[in-house]
Tab-separated table of C-alpha atoms in Angstrom:
chain	number	residue	atom	x	y	z
A	230	UNK	CA	90.453	89.532	85.876
A	231	UNK	CA	90.669	92.880	87.688
A	232	UNK	CA	93.991	94.485	88.450
A	233	UNK	CA	94.788	95.195	92.086
A	234	UNK	CA	97.235	97.559	93.786
A	235	UNK	CA	97.959	98.736	97.297
A	236	UNK	CA	99.563	102.166	97.595
A	237	UNK	CA	100.892	104.351	100.367
A	238	UNK	CA	99.195	107.718	100.023
A	239	UNK	CA	101.649	109.812	102.050
A	240	UNK	CA	101.040	112.556	104.569
A	241	UNK	CA	97.826	114.443	103.841
A	242	UNK	CA	98.177	116.570	100.670
A	243	UNK	CA	101.992	116.722	100.875
A	244	UNK	CA	102.657	114.425	97.872
A	245	UNK	CA	101.001	116.908	95.494
A	246	UNK	CA	102.429	120.034	97.155
A	247	UNK	CA	106.026	119.346	96.144
A	248	UNK	CA	107.228	118.139	99.540
A	249	UNK	CA	110.797	116.818	99.066
A	250	UNK	CA	110.342	113.949	101.531
A	251	UNK	CA	107.583	112.549	99.289
A	252	UNK	CA	109.588	112.689	96.044
A	253	UNK	CA	110.147	108.931	95.820
A	254	UNK	CA	106.527	108.151	96.664
A	255	UNK	CA	105.359	110.634	94.003
A	256	UNK	CA	107.666	109.091	91.408
A	257	UNK	CA	106.444	105.587	92.219
A	258	UNK	CA	102.774	106.546	91.999
A	259	UNK	CA	103.295	108.301	88.665
A	260	UNK	CA	105.108	105.264	87.282
A	261	UNK	CA	102.636	102.758	88.695
A	262	UNK	CA	100.186	103.021	85.826
A	263	UNK	CA	102.933	101.938	83.413
A	264	UNK	CA	103.038	98.592	85.222
A	265	UNK	CA	99.317	98.054	84.751
A	266	UNK	CA	97.776	96.858	81.443
A	267	UNK	CA	95.149	99.039	79.796
A	268	UNK	CA	93.312	101.965	81.332
A	269	UNK	CA	90.581	100.567	83.598
A	270	UNK	CA	86.886	101.158	83.017
A	271	UNK	CA	86.432	101.959	86.719
A	272	UNK	CA	88.598	102.383	89.800
A	273	UNK	CA	87.367	100.814	93.042
A	274	UNK	CA	89.129	102.500	95.945
A	275	UNK	CA	89.382	101.182	99.509
A	276	UNK	CA	90.723	104.059	101.593
A	277	UNK	CA	91.984	104.072	105.166
A	278	UNK	CA	90.053	107.299	105.698
A	279	UNK	CA	86.474	106.046	105.578
A	280	UNK	CA	85.018	103.807	108.272
A	281	UNK	CA	81.355	102.896	108.719
A	282	UNK	CA	79.478	100.459	110.927
A	283	UNK	CA	78.999	98.157	107.942
A	284	UNK	CA	80.490	98.386	104.468
A	285	UNK	CA	79.296	101.253	102.270
A	286	UNK	CA	79.929	102.217	98.646
A	287	UNK	CA	79.704	105.666	97.070
A	288	UNK	CA	76.716	105.905	94.754
A	289	UNK	CA	76.672	109.552	93.715
A	290	UNK	CA	77.156	110.640	90.118
A	291	UNK	CA	79.640	113.441	90.902
A	292	UNK	CA	81.030	113.105	94.431
A	293	UNK	CA	82.661	116.150	96.018
A	294	UNK	CA	86.105	116.058	97.592
A	295	UNK	CA	86.518	115.800	101.362
A	296	UNK	CA	89.558	117.736	102.584
A	297	UNK	CA	90.023	115.532	105.628
A	298	UNK	CA	93.368	116.926	106.766
A	299	UNK	CA	94.244	119.884	108.945
A	300	UNK	CA	96.854	122.617	109.193
A	301	UNK	CA	98.092	122.622	105.606
A	302	UNK	CA	98.479	125.579	103.180
A	303	UNK	CA	95.340	127.154	101.749
A	304	UNK	CA	96.025	125.665	98.317
A	305	UNK	CA	95.564	122.176	99.723
A	306	UNK	CA	91.880	122.991	100.307
A	307	UNK	CA	91.439	124.084	96.706
A	308	UNK	CA	92.668	120.861	95.102
A	309	UNK	CA	90.334	119.416	92.484
A	310	UNK	CA	89.847	115.886	91.207
A	311	UNK	CA	86.509	115.847	89.359
A	312	UNK	CA	86.341	112.122	88.636
A	313	UNK	CA	82.777	110.926	88.029
A	314	UNK	CA	81.102	108.313	90.168
A	315	UNK	CA	79.510	105.147	88.833
A	316	UNK	CA	76.104	104.926	90.531
A	317	UNK	CA	74.685	102.121	88.378
A	318	UNK	CA	77.771	99.970	88.910
A	319	UNK	CA	77.590	100.711	92.637
A	320	UNK	CA	74.022	99.408	92.671
A	321	UNK	CA	75.036	96.325	90.676
A	322	UNK	CA	77.926	95.544	93.032
A	323	UNK	CA	75.759	96.036	96.113
A	324	UNK	CA	73.048	93.776	94.681
A	325	UNK	CA	75.508	91.011	93.780
A	326	UNK	CA	77.202	91.238	97.170
A	327	UNK	CA	73.807	91.031	98.876
A	328	UNK	CA	72.949	87.932	96.855
A	329	UNK	CA	76.178	86.387	98.161
A	330	UNK	CA	75.248	87.267	101.732
A	331	UNK	CA	77.395	90.389	102.208
A	332	UNK	CA	75.528	93.654	102.819
A	333	UNK	CA	76.934	96.843	101.262
A	334	UNK	CA	74.969	100.040	101.815
A	335	UNK	CA	74.702	102.598	99.002
A	336	UNK	CA	75.802	106.088	100.033
A	337	UNK	CA	74.763	108.748	97.529
A	338	UNK	CA	75.996	111.708	99.612
A	339	UNK	CA	79.534	110.730	100.529
A	340	UNK	CA	82.437	112.371	98.701
A	341	UNK	CA	85.995	111.231	97.993
A	342	UNK	CA	88.557	111.597	100.800
A	343	UNK	CA	92.254	112.353	100.415
A	344	UNK	CA	93.138	108.667	100.583
A	345	UNK	CA	91.443	108.532	97.179
A	346	UNK	CA	92.204	111.800	95.433
A	347	UNK	CA	95.854	112.318	96.433
A	348	UNK	CA	97.175	109.078	94.853
A	349	UNK	CA	94.817	109.341	91.877
A	350	UNK	CA	95.915	112.900	91.128
A	351	UNK	CA	99.366	111.396	90.549
A	352	UNK	CA	98.324	108.135	88.888
A	353	UNK	CA	95.473	109.353	86.659
A	354	UNK	CA	95.655	113.177	86.642
A	355	UNK	CA	93.050	113.515	83.873
A	356	UNK	CA	90.341	112.447	86.364
A	357	UNK	CA	88.380	110.853	83.517
A	358	UNK	CA	87.934	107.359	84.967
A	359	UNK	CA	84.818	106.680	87.076
A	360	UNK	CA	85.625	105.949	90.712
A	361	UNK	CA	83.784	104.068	93.429
A	362	UNK	CA	84.983	104.214	97.011
A	363	UNK	CA	84.231	101.471	99.528
A	364	UNK	CA	84.444	102.015	103.269
A	365	UNK	CA	86.137	99.913	105.897
A	366	UNK	CA	83.924	98.297	108.504
A	367	UNK	CA	84.567	100.015	111.825
A	368	UNK	CA	85.307	96.646	113.442
A	369	UNK	CA	88.625	96.640	111.545
A	370	UNK	CA	88.429	92.874	111.891
A	371	UNK	CA	91.003	91.278	109.552
A	372	UNK	CA	88.968	88.124	108.911
A	373	UNK	CA	85.838	90.137	108.114
A	374	UNK	CA	87.770	92.278	105.634
A	375	UNK	CA	89.506	89.291	104.065
A	376	UNK	CA	86.127	87.641	103.490
A	377	UNK	CA	84.753	90.886	102.074
A	378	UNK	CA	87.674	91.046	99.634
A	379	UNK	CA	87.041	87.463	98.510
A	380	UNK	CA	83.394	88.277	97.800
A	381	UNK	CA	84.226	91.580	96.118
A	382	UNK	CA	86.577	89.766	93.721
A	383	UNK	CA	83.620	87.809	92.340
A	384	UNK	CA	81.461	90.811	91.423
A	385	UNK	CA	83.891	93.276	89.844
A	386	UNK	CA	84.071	94.090	86.129
A	387	UNK	CA	87.023	92.334	84.506
A	388	UNK	CA	88.659	95.616	83.557
A	389	UNK	CA	88.281	97.248	86.980
A	390	UNK	CA	91.273	98.479	88.962
A	391	UNK	CA	91.053	97.917	92.713
A	392	UNK	CA	93.281	100.202	94.782
A	393	UNK	CA	93.845	99.959	98.507
A	394	UNK	CA	95.081	103.284	99.899
A	395	UNK	CA	96.788	103.221	103.260
A	396	UNK	CA	100.256	102.645	104.659
A	397	UNK	CA	102.308	99.582	105.508
A	398	UNK	CA	103.666	101.537	108.505
A	399	UNK	CA	101.498	104.014	110.406
A	400	UNK	CA	102.881	104.912	113.810
A	401	UNK	CA	102.601	108.696	113.765
A	402	UNK	CA	104.862	109.312	116.777
A	403	UNK	CA	107.613	107.217	115.262
A	404	UNK	CA	107.452	109.023	111.914
A	405	UNK	CA	108.965	112.053	113.648
A	406	UNK	CA	111.107	110.320	116.285
A	407	UNK	CA	114.809	109.391	116.113
A	408	UNK	CA	115.219	105.955	114.541
A	409	UNK	CA	116.682	103.912	117.392
A	410	UNK	CA	117.992	100.368	117.049
A	411	UNK	CA	114.839	99.029	118.719
A	412	UNK	CA	112.564	100.968	116.374
A	413	UNK	CA	114.477	99.716	113.343
A	414	UNK	CA	114.282	96.157	114.661
A	415	UNK	CA	110.519	96.272	115.235
A	416	UNK	CA	109.825	97.889	111.864
A	417	UNK	CA	112.056	95.433	110.027
A	418	UNK	CA	110.472	92.438	111.778
A	419	UNK	CA	106.960	93.387	110.743
A	420	UNK	CA	107.844	94.531	107.238
A	421	UNK	CA	109.628	91.228	106.638
A	422	UNK	CA	106.524	89.332	107.773
A	423	UNK	CA	104.351	91.593	105.635
A	424	UNK	CA	106.459	91.095	102.514
A	425	UNK	CA	106.469	87.315	103.013
A	426	UNK	CA	102.703	87.228	103.552
A	427	UNK	CA	101.947	89.163	100.388
A	428	UNK	CA	104.691	88.057	98.000
A	429	UNK	CA	105.814	84.538	98.925
A	430	UNK	CA	104.815	82.081	96.201
A	431	UNK	CA	104.182	79.265	98.682
A	432	UNK	CA	101.574	81.204	100.725
A	433	UNK	CA	98.220	79.711	99.763
A	434	UNK	CA	94.811	81.344	99.961
A	435	UNK	CA	94.138	79.663	103.320
A	436	UNK	CA	97.634	80.438	104.588
A	437	UNK	CA	97.268	84.113	103.751
A	438	UNK	CA	93.905	84.337	105.489
A	439	UNK	CA	95.319	82.644	108.593
A	440	UNK	CA	98.373	84.895	108.661
A	441	UNK	CA	96.302	88.066	108.413
A	442	UNK	CA	94.005	86.893	111.200
A	443	UNK	CA	97.000	86.977	113.562
A	444	UNK	CA	98.854	90.031	112.231
A	445	UNK	CA	98.551	91.940	115.531
A	446	UNK	CA	100.498	89.262	117.415
A	447	UNK	CA	103.391	89.294	114.927
A	448	UNK	CA	106.600	90.880	116.209
A	449	UNK	CA	106.437	94.599	115.495
A	450	UNK	CA	102.828	94.447	114.300
A	451	UNK	CA	101.239	96.649	116.918
A	452	UNK	CA	104.247	98.925	116.951
A	453	UNK	CA	103.878	99.581	113.209
A	454	UNK	CA	100.097	99.905	113.501
A	455	UNK	CA	98.874	101.101	116.919
A	456	UNK	CA	95.530	101.361	115.104
A	457	UNK	CA	95.168	99.299	111.951
A	458	UNK	CA	92.956	101.372	109.639
A	459	UNK	CA	95.902	102.027	107.296
A	460	UNK	CA	96.722	98.318	107.067
A	461	UNK	CA	93.197	96.956	106.491
A	462	UNK	CA	92.951	98.137	102.833
A	463	UNK	CA	95.930	95.894	102.072
A	464	UNK	CA	94.089	92.903	103.533
A	465	UNK	CA	91.076	93.576	101.292
A	466	UNK	CA	93.301	93.968	98.220
A	467	UNK	CA	95.318	90.847	99.006
A	468	UNK	CA	92.087	88.849	99.303
A	469	UNK	CA	90.801	90.201	95.973
A	470	UNK	CA	94.076	89.320	94.248
A	471	UNK	CA	94.446	85.900	95.864
A	472	UNK	CA	90.860	84.971	95.063
A	473	UNK	CA	91.518	85.813	91.425
A	474	UNK	CA	94.773	83.838	91.383
A	475	UNK	CA	96.938	86.828	90.456
A	476	UNK	CA	100.713	86.774	90.281
A	477	UNK	CA	102.433	89.371	92.424
A	478	UNK	CA	105.097	91.817	91.244
A	479	UNK	CA	106.401	93.856	94.172
A	480	UNK	CA	107.810	97.349	94.560
A	481	UNK	CA	109.481	98.444	97.809
A	482	UNK	CA	109.819	102.170	98.477
A	483	UNK	CA	111.512	102.285	101.876
A	484	UNK	CA	111.168	100.850	105.344
A	485	UNK	CA	108.026	102.900	106.038
A	486	UNK	CA	106.132	102.400	102.756
A	487	UNK	CA	105.207	99.525	100.479
A	488	UNK	CA	103.390	99.454	97.163
A	489	UNK	CA	102.053	96.101	95.989
A	490	UNK	CA	100.754	95.377	92.480
A	491	UNK	CA	98.862	92.272	91.377
């Protein structure tokens, strides 16, 4: 059974540039691998920073890095994470998904974005584990992504590590605004719902799918995610874990970040 984790990747390259406000996130990411069993044979990354019309998977042997952030120090555009790809496994996954009725396009040209290389620089700094990255469908439809996660769970190697890279809270204006009572209320309401959805023992596979389908109507949902691309990787990961019947340890960082491990 594959291991699954959802991580908050922080603000652009700031976690690896020594930014004090990211110290707790950095510490958690570095410690995360100690909570996982053995080193995985491959990491399958679902990042908030890659959207395509339909699902795609990287299929290059040595993908470049994509510095998809702006206005940071020059050193942030020199960062390196030379993890190899896994083109044959990408083809195998795409073929098995196609046989199950889910189309995944191979993309041999696409590199790794910062939603991939920033957390992995902290989790696996040696960069010696092959990595595949899978895009989000641009629909950002929660049911579509839940179903994709269920199908993905069936075709992964048993010793794969699936990582969703996003944020449990992603309202950019509010990150830098005074924390009013109303803001705290809305954030707390949604984070409580989120924690219950992912960690409650009595939430079944069908219950979880139904809850995610209606996330945007939950109190505080749209406030925490005016656009949901940073939440969708968690839906995929939750579906993978639920489909495999995983138990769920849980680590809370703060009101604006959650890391989940299955």
